[in-house]
Tab-separated table of C-alpha atoms and ligand atoms in Angstrom:
chain	number	residue	atom	x	y	z
A	1	MET	CA	107.580	109.472	65.390
A	2	ARG	CA	110.612	111.896	66.523
A	3	THR	CA	111.276	113.756	70.218
A	4	GLN	CA	114.199	114.599	71.902
A	5	VAL	CA	114.094	112.368	75.006
A	6	GLY	CA	112.583	108.865	75.003
A	7	ILE	CA	111.180	107.832	78.351
A	8	VAL	CA	110.428	104.407	78.979
A	9	GLY	CA	108.144	104.037	81.743
A	10	ALA	CA	105.299	105.959	83.473
A	11	GLY	CA	106.289	105.794	87.179
A	12	PRO	CA	107.379	108.246	89.386
A	13	ALA	CA	110.847	108.460	87.868
A	14	GLY	CA	109.447	108.648	84.198
A	15	LEU	CA	106.773	111.281	84.631
A	16	LEU	CA	108.748	113.403	86.817
A	17	LEU	CA	111.251	113.802	84.789
A	18	ALA	CA	108.890	114.673	81.880
A	19	ARG	CA	107.863	117.189	83.485
A	20	LEU	CA	111.227	118.782	84.686
A	21	LEU	CA	111.880	118.248	80.867
A	22	GLU	CA	108.980	120.134	79.606
A	23	ARG	CA	109.458	123.049	82.172
A	24	ALA	CA	113.152	123.202	80.642
A	25	GLY	CA	111.577	123.462	76.720
A	26	VAL	CA	112.934	120.048	76.260
A	27	ASP	CA	110.569	117.847	74.258
A	28	ALA	CA	109.877	114.120	75.629
A	29	VAL	CA	107.591	111.444	74.676
A	30	VAL	CA	106.440	108.682	77.372
A	31	LEU	CA	105.813	105.146	76.748
A	32	GLU	CA	104.025	102.934	79.420
A	33	SER	CA	103.364	99.367	79.089
A	34	ARG	CA	100.277	99.412	81.642
A	35	GLY	CA	96.871	101.296	81.336
A	36	ARG	CA	96.227	104.808	83.153
A	37	GLU	CA	93.458	103.213	85.158
A	38	GLU	CA	96.352	100.421	86.374
A	39	ILE	CA	99.040	102.978	87.071
A	40	GLU	CA	97.017	105.346	88.957
A	41	ALA	CA	95.456	102.671	91.251
A	42	THR	CA	98.573	100.693	92.304
A	43	ILE	CA	99.253	100.719	96.237
A	44	ARG	CA	102.844	101.248	97.103
A	45	ALA	CA	105.148	103.911	98.652
A	46	GLY	CA	103.849	106.594	100.962
A	47	VAL	CA	106.417	108.808	102.204
A	48	LEU	CA	108.155	111.829	100.632
A	49	GLU	CA	111.458	113.435	101.243
A	50	GLN	CA	111.510	117.482	102.000
A	51	GLY	CA	113.194	117.346	98.844
A	52	THR	CA	110.915	115.698	96.983
A	53	VAL	CA	107.952	117.749	98.228
A	54	ASP	CA	109.620	120.929	97.427
A	55	MET	CA	110.567	119.522	93.691
A	56	LEU	CA	106.778	118.584	93.296
A	57	ASN	CA	105.669	122.060	94.396
A	58	GLU	CA	108.661	123.548	91.949
A	59	CYS	CA	107.583	122.092	89.296
A	60	GLY	CA	103.581	123.028	89.800
A	61	VAL	CA	102.305	119.706	90.593
A	62	GLY	CA	101.773	120.007	94.383
A	63	THR	CA	98.766	121.641	94.864
A	64	ARG	CA	96.572	118.630	96.154
A	65	MET	CA	99.296	116.964	97.773
A	66	MET	CA	99.752	120.350	99.967
A	67	ARG	CA	96.065	120.259	100.619
A	68	GLU	CA	95.355	116.514	101.060
A	69	GLY	CA	99.057	115.121	102.261
A	70	ALA	CA	99.670	115.068	105.815
A	71	LEU	CA	103.099	116.684	106.958
A	72	HIS	CA	104.972	114.733	109.918
A	73	ARG	CA	107.982	116.570	111.778
A	74	GLY	CA	108.439	113.436	113.784
A	75	ILE	CA	108.586	109.234	113.682
A	76	GLU	CA	108.126	106.837	116.946
A	77	LEU	CA	110.389	104.011	117.228
A	78	ARG	CA	108.773	101.786	119.779
A	79	PHE	CA	110.311	98.587	121.205
A	80	GLY	CA	110.243	96.915	124.872
A	81	GLY	CA	106.451	98.115	124.982
A	82	GLN	CA	107.544	101.623	124.621
A	83	GLY	CA	107.441	104.673	122.220
A	84	HIS	CA	110.450	106.737	121.259
A	85	ARG	CA	109.769	109.658	119.035
A	86	ILE	CA	112.531	110.661	116.752
A	87	ASP	CA	112.071	114.663	116.390
A	88	LEU	CA	113.062	115.034	112.579
A	89	ALA	CA	112.068	118.655	112.426
A	90	GLY	CA	114.358	119.373	115.431
A	91	LEU	CA	116.936	117.507	114.857
A	92	THR	CA	117.273	118.581	111.141
A	93	GLY	CA	116.867	122.600	111.442
A	94	GLY	CA	113.030	122.236	110.570
A	95	ARG	CA	113.060	119.512	107.754
A	96	ALA	CA	110.155	117.056	107.660
A	97	ILE	CA	108.299	114.327	105.572
A	98	MET	CA	105.058	114.225	103.720
A	99	VAL	CA	102.796	111.136	103.629
A	100	TYR	CA	101.086	111.117	100.229
A	101	ALA	CA	100.665	107.827	98.608
A	102	GLN	CA	102.556	107.008	95.497
A	103	HIS	CA	99.586	106.736	93.333
A	104	GLU	CA	98.573	109.761	94.169
A	105	VAL	CA	101.455	111.426	93.030
A	106	ILE	CA	101.188	109.350	89.942
A	107	LYS	CA	97.397	110.944	89.138
A	108	ASP	CA	98.815	114.522	89.769
A	109	LEU	CA	101.892	113.779	87.390
A	110	VAL	CA	99.773	111.941	84.518
A	111	ALA	CA	96.759	115.049	84.722
A	112	ALA	CA	99.402	117.763	84.801
A	113	ARG	CA	101.027	116.268	81.733
A	114	LEU	CA	97.945	115.590	79.699
A	115	GLU	CA	96.560	118.942	80.740
A	116	SER	CA	99.747	120.884	78.752
A	117	GLY	CA	99.544	118.764	75.943
A	118	GLY	CA	102.291	116.140	76.682
A	119	LYS	CA	102.328	112.623	75.323
A	120	ILE	CA	102.276	109.621	77.169
A	121	HIS	CA	101.293	106.373	74.946
A	122	PHE	CA	99.478	103.967	77.575
A	123	GLY	CA	99.405	100.118	77.046
A	124	VAL	CA	102.396	99.949	74.305
A	125	GLU	CA	103.728	96.694	74.119
A	126	GLY	CA	107.116	94.689	72.492
A	127	VAL	CA	109.269	97.916	74.032
A	128	SER	CA	113.039	97.421	72.391
A	129	LEU	CA	115.830	99.999	72.472
A	130	GLN	CA	118.077	100.210	69.505
A	131	ASP	CA	121.179	102.042	68.860
A	132	VAL	CA	121.632	103.454	72.327
A	133	ASP	CA	125.341	103.424	71.963
A	134	THR	CA	124.833	105.630	68.915
A	135	ARG	CA	123.785	109.483	68.499
A	136	THR	CA	120.792	108.334	67.096
A	137	PRO	CA	118.863	105.940	69.187
A	138	SER	CA	115.302	104.538	68.637
A	139	ILE	CA	112.759	102.943	70.537
A	140	HIS	CA	110.621	100.126	68.947
A	141	PHE	CA	107.458	99.376	70.304
A	142	ARG	CA	103.642	97.980	69.253
A	143	LYS	CA	100.414	100.196	69.578
A	144	ASP	CA	97.097	98.893	68.957
A	145	GLY	CA	98.676	96.515	67.294
A	146	ALA	CA	100.634	98.347	64.968
A	147	GLY	CA	104.563	98.674	64.826
A	148	GLU	CA	106.102	102.028	65.727
A	149	ARG	CA	109.141	103.722	66.009
A	150	LEU	CA	110.402	106.558	68.162
A	151	GLU	CA	113.595	107.985	66.967
A	152	CYS	CA	115.207	110.155	69.854
A	153	ASP	CA	118.767	112.084	70.829
A	154	PHE	CA	118.317	110.358	74.077
A	155	VAL	CA	116.545	107.317	76.218
A	156	ALA	CA	115.696	107.617	79.790
A	157	GLY	CA	114.973	103.983	80.799
A	158	CYS	CA	112.420	104.416	83.949
A	159	ASP	CA	110.808	101.065	83.126
A	160	GLY	CA	111.404	99.484	86.882
A	161	PHE	CA	113.089	96.826	88.099
A	162	HIS	CA	111.836	94.371	85.646
A	163	GLY	CA	111.849	96.650	82.551
A	164	VAL	CA	113.464	96.372	79.641
A	165	SER	CA	116.198	99.073	79.678
A	166	ARG	CA	118.704	97.741	82.372
A	167	PRO	CA	119.236	94.498	80.346
A	168	THR	CA	119.948	96.566	77.027
A	169	VAL	CA	123.363	97.254	78.665
A	170	PRO	CA	125.475	94.453	77.512
A	171	SER	CA	126.013	92.368	80.581
A	172	ARG	CA	130.000	92.808	80.261
A	173	LEU	CA	129.749	96.742	80.729
A	174	ARG	CA	127.254	96.429	83.862
A	175	ARG	CA	128.206	95.345	87.272
A	176	GLU	CA	125.078	94.524	89.827
A	177	PHE	CA	125.261	94.339	93.491
A	178	ALA	CA	122.380	92.737	95.277
A	179	ARG	CA	121.246	91.571	98.535
A	180	SER	CA	117.921	90.040	99.626
A	181	TYR	CA	116.620	89.207	102.996
A	182	PRO	CA	114.490	86.299	104.309
A	183	PHE	CA	111.509	88.030	105.083
A	184	GLY	CA	109.049	90.366	103.306
A	185	TRP	CA	106.063	92.996	104.321
A	186	LEU	CA	102.535	92.016	104.142
A	187	GLY	CA	100.766	95.693	103.469
A	188	ILE	CA	97.486	96.156	104.209
A	189	LEU	CA	95.063	99.428	103.781
A	190	VAL	CA	92.303	99.624	106.303
A	191	GLU	CA	89.266	101.999	106.740
A	192	ALA	CA	89.817	103.098	110.498
A	193	PRO	CA	91.025	106.666	111.830
A	194	PRO	CA	94.504	107.153	112.834
A	195	SER	CA	96.088	105.373	115.940
A	196	SER	CA	98.809	107.604	116.072
A	197	ASP	CA	99.555	111.029	114.508
A	198	GLU	CA	103.058	110.088	113.602
A	199	LEU	CA	104.626	106.642	111.903
A	200	ILE	CA	105.580	103.757	114.040
A	201	TYR	CA	108.227	101.635	113.187
A	202	ALA	CA	108.229	98.951	115.862
A	203	TRP	CA	110.667	96.265	116.437
A	204	HIS	CA	109.496	92.787	118.237
A	205	GLU	CA	110.637	89.452	118.540
A	206	ARG	CA	107.793	88.365	116.798
A	207	GLY	CA	108.804	90.847	113.657
A	208	PHE	CA	108.599	94.070	112.571
A	209	ALA	CA	105.397	96.334	112.372
A	210	LEU	CA	105.227	99.967	110.900
A	211	VAL	CA	101.840	101.905	111.582
A	212	SER	CA	101.274	104.412	108.687
A	213	THR	CA	98.271	106.403	107.290
A	214	ARG	CA	96.853	107.771	103.912
A	215	SER	CA	93.863	109.907	105.197
A	216	PRO	CA	91.574	110.853	108.229
A	217	GLN	CA	89.675	107.653	107.380
A	218	ILE	CA	92.346	105.133	105.850
A	219	GLN	CA	95.353	103.708	107.348
A	220	ARG	CA	98.123	101.774	105.836
A	221	LEU	CA	99.752	98.941	108.155
A	222	TYR	CA	102.710	96.517	107.295
A	223	LEU	CA	103.916	93.374	109.078
A	224	GLN	CA	107.061	91.547	108.473
A	225	CYS	CA	106.109	87.751	107.432
A	226	ASP	CA	107.636	85.235	105.094
A	227	PRO	CA	107.985	86.409	101.550
A	228	GLN	CA	106.787	83.458	100.370
A	229	ASP	CA	103.606	83.276	102.366
A	230	ALA	CA	100.351	83.334	100.336
A	231	LEU	CA	97.848	86.062	101.254
A	232	ASP	CA	94.970	83.485	102.175
A	233	GLU	CA	97.719	82.155	105.207
A	234	TRP	CA	96.801	85.864	106.457
A	235	PRO	CA	93.072	86.021	106.826
A	236	ASP	CA	92.154	89.085	108.835
A	237	GLU	CA	91.917	87.976	112.560
A	238	ARG	CA	95.884	86.197	112.552
A	239	ILE	CA	96.618	90.137	110.728
A	240	TRP	CA	95.336	92.006	113.851
A	241	THR	CA	96.599	89.271	116.526
A	242	GLU	CA	100.109	89.887	114.831
A	243	LEU	CA	99.885	93.644	115.081
A	244	ARG	CA	98.148	93.758	118.293
A	245	ALA	CA	101.272	91.862	119.711
A	246	ARG	CA	104.024	93.570	117.973
A	247	LEU	CA	102.535	97.074	118.457
A	248	ALA	CA	101.895	96.483	122.195
A	249	THR	CA	102.692	99.205	124.997
A	250	THR	CA	102.619	98.860	128.661
A	251	ASP	CA	100.567	102.145	128.688
A	252	GLY	CA	97.838	100.894	127.232
A	253	TRP	CA	97.670	102.356	123.672
A	254	LYS	CA	95.334	100.881	121.851
A	255	LEU	CA	95.536	100.046	117.743
A	256	LYS	CA	92.285	101.465	116.088
A	257	GLU	CA	90.839	98.605	114.057
A	258	GLY	CA	88.500	98.486	111.106
A	259	ARG	CA	87.712	96.718	107.891
A	260	ILE	CA	90.861	95.652	105.324
A	261	PHE	CA	90.357	96.247	101.923
A	262	GLN	CA	93.574	95.691	100.625
A	263	LYS	CA	96.221	93.462	101.130
A	264	GLY	CA	99.629	92.420	99.591
A	265	ILE	CA	103.002	90.905	100.363
A	266	VAL	CA	106.385	92.281	98.763
A	267	ALA	CA	109.528	90.954	98.803
A	268	MET	CA	112.394	92.985	100.242
A	269	ARG	CA	115.662	93.464	98.280
A	270	SER	CA	118.671	95.649	98.154
A	271	PHE	CA	120.018	96.215	94.414
A	272	VAL	CA	122.334	98.612	92.359
A	273	VAL	CA	123.494	98.225	88.896
A	274	GLU	CA	126.667	100.435	87.646
A	275	PRO	CA	127.016	102.639	85.861
A	276	MET	CA	123.618	104.028	85.384
A	277	GLN	CA	124.252	104.815	81.770
A	278	HIS	CA	125.477	103.503	78.801
A	279	GLY	CA	125.795	105.582	75.441
A	280	ARG	CA	122.697	107.606	75.259
A	281	LEU	CA	120.384	105.382	77.605
A	282	PHE	CA	120.443	106.638	81.039
A	283	LEU	CA	118.942	104.559	83.901
A	284	ALA	CA	116.698	106.024	86.896
A	285	GLY	CA	114.584	104.567	89.670
A	286	ASP	CA	113.792	101.039	90.041
A	287	ALA	CA	115.595	100.329	87.095
A	288	ALA	CA	118.931	100.969	88.162
A	289	HIS	CA	118.180	100.183	92.117
A	290	ILE	CA	115.792	98.867	94.527
A	291	VAL	CA	115.946	99.693	98.442
A	292	PRO	CA	114.255	97.603	101.009
A	293	PRO	CA	110.963	99.760	101.911
A	294	THR	CA	112.242	100.660	105.956
A	295	GLY	CA	113.959	103.498	105.058
A	296	ALA	CA	111.065	104.946	102.736
A	297	LYS	CA	113.213	105.946	100.199
A	298	GLY	CA	112.309	103.829	96.901
A	299	LEU	CA	110.198	106.946	95.544
A	300	ASN	CA	112.818	109.282	96.942
A	301	LEU	CA	115.856	108.082	95.198
A	302	ALA	CA	113.843	108.184	91.962
A	303	ALA	CA	113.081	111.871	91.990
A	304	ALA	CA	116.993	112.410	92.992
A	305	ASP	CA	117.756	110.571	90.006
A	306	VAL	CA	115.790	112.594	87.405
A	307	ARG	CA	116.567	116.055	89.127
A	308	VAL	CA	120.196	115.383	88.070
A	309	LEU	CA	119.118	113.675	84.580
A	310	ALA	CA	116.773	116.561	84.161
A	311	SER	CA	119.314	119.242	84.654
A	312	ALA	CA	122.148	117.590	82.604
A	313	LEU	CA	119.703	116.950	79.566
A	314	ALA	CA	118.762	120.990	80.139
A	315	ALA	CA	122.359	121.914	79.887
A	316	PHE	CA	123.100	119.986	76.984
A	317	TYR	CA	120.303	121.545	75.200
A	318	ARG	CA	120.850	124.888	76.110
A	319	SER	CA	124.921	124.419	75.014
A	320	GLY	CA	125.825	121.326	73.590
A	321	ASP	CA	128.106	120.949	76.595
A	322	GLU	CA	127.602	117.093	77.689
A	323	ALA	CA	130.055	116.809	80.955
A	324	ARG	CA	127.069	116.892	82.995
A	325	LEU	CA	125.416	114.035	81.201
A	326	ALA	CA	128.954	112.215	81.346
A	327	ALA	CA	128.839	112.832	85.096
A	328	TYR	CA	125.150	111.301	85.748
A	329	SER	CA	125.920	108.114	86.917
A	330	ALA	CA	128.707	108.663	89.273
A	331	THR	CA	126.837	111.786	90.601
A	332	ALA	CA	123.422	109.757	91.162
A	333	LEU	CA	125.321	106.675	92.191
A	334	ARG	CA	126.691	108.576	95.436
A	335	ARG	CA	123.403	109.396	96.698
A	336	VAL	CA	121.702	105.896	95.576
A	337	TRP	CA	124.705	104.229	97.860
A	338	ARG	CA	123.905	106.377	100.640
A	339	ALA	CA	120.061	105.518	100.594
A	340	GLU	CA	120.917	101.759	99.930
A	341	HIS	CA	123.172	102.055	103.255
A	342	PHE	CA	120.609	104.026	105.220
A	343	SER	CA	117.824	101.472	103.998
A	344	TRP	CA	119.791	97.921	104.919
A	345	TRP	CA	120.633	99.668	108.228
A	346	MET	CA	116.861	100.334	109.350
A	347	THR	CA	116.103	97.211	107.839
A	348	SER	CA	118.963	95.352	109.814
A	349	MET	CA	118.095	97.137	113.343
A	350	LEU	CA	114.058	96.635	112.938
A	351	HIS	CA	113.925	92.962	111.585
A	352	ARG	CA	113.841	89.843	112.842
A	353	PHE	CA	116.119	87.514	110.852
A	354	HIS	CA	116.490	83.991	112.333
A	355	ASP	CA	114.669	82.254	114.793
A	356	ASP	CA	117.260	81.130	117.073
A	357	ASP	CA	119.617	84.199	116.997
A	358	ALA	CA	119.302	85.553	120.352
A	359	PHE	CA	122.613	87.753	119.768
A	360	SER	CA	121.492	89.280	116.840
A	361	LEU	CA	118.575	90.849	119.257
A	362	ARG	CA	120.468	91.884	121.877
A	363	LEU	CA	122.601	94.039	119.325
A	364	GLN	CA	119.607	95.040	117.917
A	365	ARG	CA	117.888	96.352	121.200
A	366	ALA	CA	121.527	98.295	122.040
A	367	GLN	CA	121.548	100.037	118.617
A	368	LEU	CA	117.625	100.887	119.140
A	369	GLU	CA	118.460	102.199	122.784
A	370	TYR	CA	121.801	104.271	121.263
A	371	VAL	CA	119.403	105.591	118.753
A	372	VAL	CA	116.810	107.100	120.830
A	373	GLY	CA	119.166	107.743	123.642
A	374	SER	CA	121.706	109.862	121.782
A	375	LYS	CA	121.329	113.145	119.905
A	376	ALA	CA	124.170	112.157	117.793
A	377	ALA	CA	122.796	109.269	116.561
A	378	ALA	CA	119.168	110.215	116.526
A	379	THR	CA	120.219	112.962	114.379
A	380	SER	CA	122.072	110.702	112.233
A	381	LEU	CA	118.730	108.852	111.490
A	382	ALA	CA	116.772	112.223	111.354
A	383	GLU	CA	118.875	113.353	108.716
A	384	ASN	CA	118.784	110.494	106.346
A	385	TYR	CA	114.982	110.126	106.573
A	386	VAL	CA	114.082	113.588	105.976
A	387	GLY	CA	116.642	112.853	102.779
A	388	LEU	CA	120.192	114.575	102.809
A	389	PRO	CA	120.613	117.865	100.823
A	390	TRP	CA	120.587	117.446	96.823
A	391	ASP	CA	124.024	118.369	96.427
B	401	LIG	P1	108.271	102.006	88.822
B	401	LIG	O1	107.047	102.687	89.526
B	401	LIG	O2	108.426	100.465	88.762
B	401	LIG	O3	107.546	102.672	87.270
B	401	LIG	C1	108.045	101.665	86.205
B	401	LIG	C2	106.971	101.960	85.032
B	401	LIG	O4	107.594	101.549	83.950
B	401	LIG	C3	106.008	101.466	85.589
B	401	LIG	O5	104.436	101.779	85.515
B	401	LIG	C4	105.914	99.874	84.497
B	401	LIG	O6	104.648	99.423	84.332
B	401	LIG	C5	106.373	100.703	83.374
B	401	LIG	N1	107.137	99.787	82.633
B	401	LIG	C6	107.887	98.456	82.753
B	401	LIG	N2	108.214	97.950	81.867
B	401	LIG	C7	107.883	98.342	80.822
B	401	LIG	C8	108.341	98.242	79.443
B	401	LIG	N3	108.980	97.330	78.868
B	401	LIG	N4	107.814	99.108	78.575
B	401	LIG	C9	107.148	100.129	79.129
B	401	LIG	N5	106.800	100.471	80.243
B	401	LIG	C10	107.271	99.762	81.203
B	401	LIG	N6	108.718	101.952	98.498
B	401	LIG	C11	108.637	102.737	99.754
B	401	LIG	O7	109.386	103.239	100.161
B	401	LIG	N7	107.529	102.176	100.289
B	401	LIG	C12	106.960	101.109	100.219
B	401	LIG	O8	105.941	100.799	100.904
B	401	LIG	C13	107.050	100.389	98.702
B	401	LIG	N8	106.460	99.553	98.369
B	401	LIG	C14	106.632	98.967	97.050
B	401	LIG	C15	105.566	98.151	96.463
B	401	LIG	C16	106.080	97.432	95.280
B	401	LIG	C17	105.198	96.347	94.851
B	401	LIG	C18	106.677	97.888	94.472
B	401	LIG	C19	107.495	97.313	93.260
B	401	LIG	C20	107.881	99.070	95.063
B	401	LIG	C21	107.291	99.154	95.968
B	401	LIG	N9	108.259	100.622	96.960
B	401	LIG	C22	107.873	101.125	97.850
B	401	LIG	C23	109.285	101.022	95.960
B	401	LIG	C24	108.936	102.617	95.126
B	401	LIG	O9	107.593	102.396	94.954
B	401	LIG	C25	109.417	102.130	93.763
B	401	LIG	O10	111.144	103.025	94.401
B	401	LIG	C26	108.973	103.697	92.960
B	401	LIG	O11	107.746	103.018	92.237
B	401	LIG	C27	110.037	103.509	91.917
B	401	LIG	O12	109.530	104.315	90.492
B	401	LIG	P2	109.927	104.263	89.259
B	401	LIG	O13	109.200	105.050	88.532
B	401	LIG	O14	111.709	104.087	89.287
B	401	LIG	O15	109.280	102.641	89.200
B	402	LIG	C1	103.761	103.967	103.415
B	402	LIG	O1	103.222	104.418	104.009
B	402	LIG	O2	103.486	102.860	102.449
B	402	LIG	C2	105.204	103.776	103.964
B	402	LIG	C3	105.741	104.490	105.113
B	402	LIG	C4	107.108	104.110	105.515
B	402	LIG	C5	107.970	103.253	105.103
B	402	LIG	C6	107.546	102.682	103.666
B	402	LIG	C7	106.017	102.755	103.438
B	402	LIG	O3	109.242	103.186	105.208
């Protein structure tokens, strides 16, 4: 097998890269270790920045998102029993976010790729990358028990945090930056109408809570928990009791409850690898960096990486110019570190870190009051949340 760009991983990064390359006339093959049904059913992120929405529309996969997604022009910060609206659109010259689940984006990208005759090999095993520091890299893998070899000009490592691409870069040539947090999120999907027109990020002494949505019938809620907790420590009644307490207001607002049909716990970490390239291997998305989900940046950063990578690859195939490919890591890392900072900052402001740290709680309250009381501070949150301009 031979292609121009071998893409490892059919998450948002890999599939969007394949789509952008296809539009630029560059040939690619996508290799994915899981099955199509599984990647289309994995529940993850839900917030798309304005730039990500524009990108999906520009590459012709935005129709269902525009119909079924929900455009949000503000978010609420809730603390001390009161809600405070951050007017995202008003503070950013009309920019907004789209609430549309990651697995719906995946479904749209897979359908578009298969419809246009593009290749995705699902369920591949034993993927390994060879000769990535030469001009003739290749990817070895097994498909239906048979050994295969994909020769390519470039390899895009879009295989997430636990993939094989990042460890392919020799450890002496990469530097890793990491921070872990002493809490995780318990996420649930609920059959209920929305409790609010906009997302609610709630600070509370008992811990953080987040009200998001998926559709008029299905809601997505999160609450801070111990990352070591087992799901059976969180029976439905305990979840509702915590959510009611953390989201309570003094004006009688009521959380709409319903049947919980999905539960999961995610750990929180910040992580960056530098550089994001080695020879002809380019890392994109979670393979290169992780953010805690409080800033809703994970999926959007993956999209931003592949935007830079696709245009550098397209420039190479147009003119043979490798300058933009050589600058890929430096270009992508500028946005990555901004998003790392924002995600860490939102996380630090909104979560309970230790049981006995009254000083930190007062600092968080002071910061929250400043953010909702100062137009300058609210604008800073808003412009980061909707996504800073691409270039
Ligand atoms: P991924 O989506 O991880 O895709 C990588 C793909 O590569 C996967 O399909 C995987 O099966 C495949 N793969 C892995 N190894 C190999 C291999 N060796 N060979 C071939 N294929 C391979 N962000 C938010 O903003 N909000 C959230 O609520 C949120 N929740 C999350 C929950 C979880 C459990 C996780 C893991 C992430 C969450 N994120 C969230 C982050 C967000 O979903 C990611 O940033 C986003 O999925 C990154 O896309 P990606 O394509 O880089 O990686
Ligand atoms: C989600 O809807 O899944 C979601 C929303 C906002 C976040 C993280 C996740 O910050």
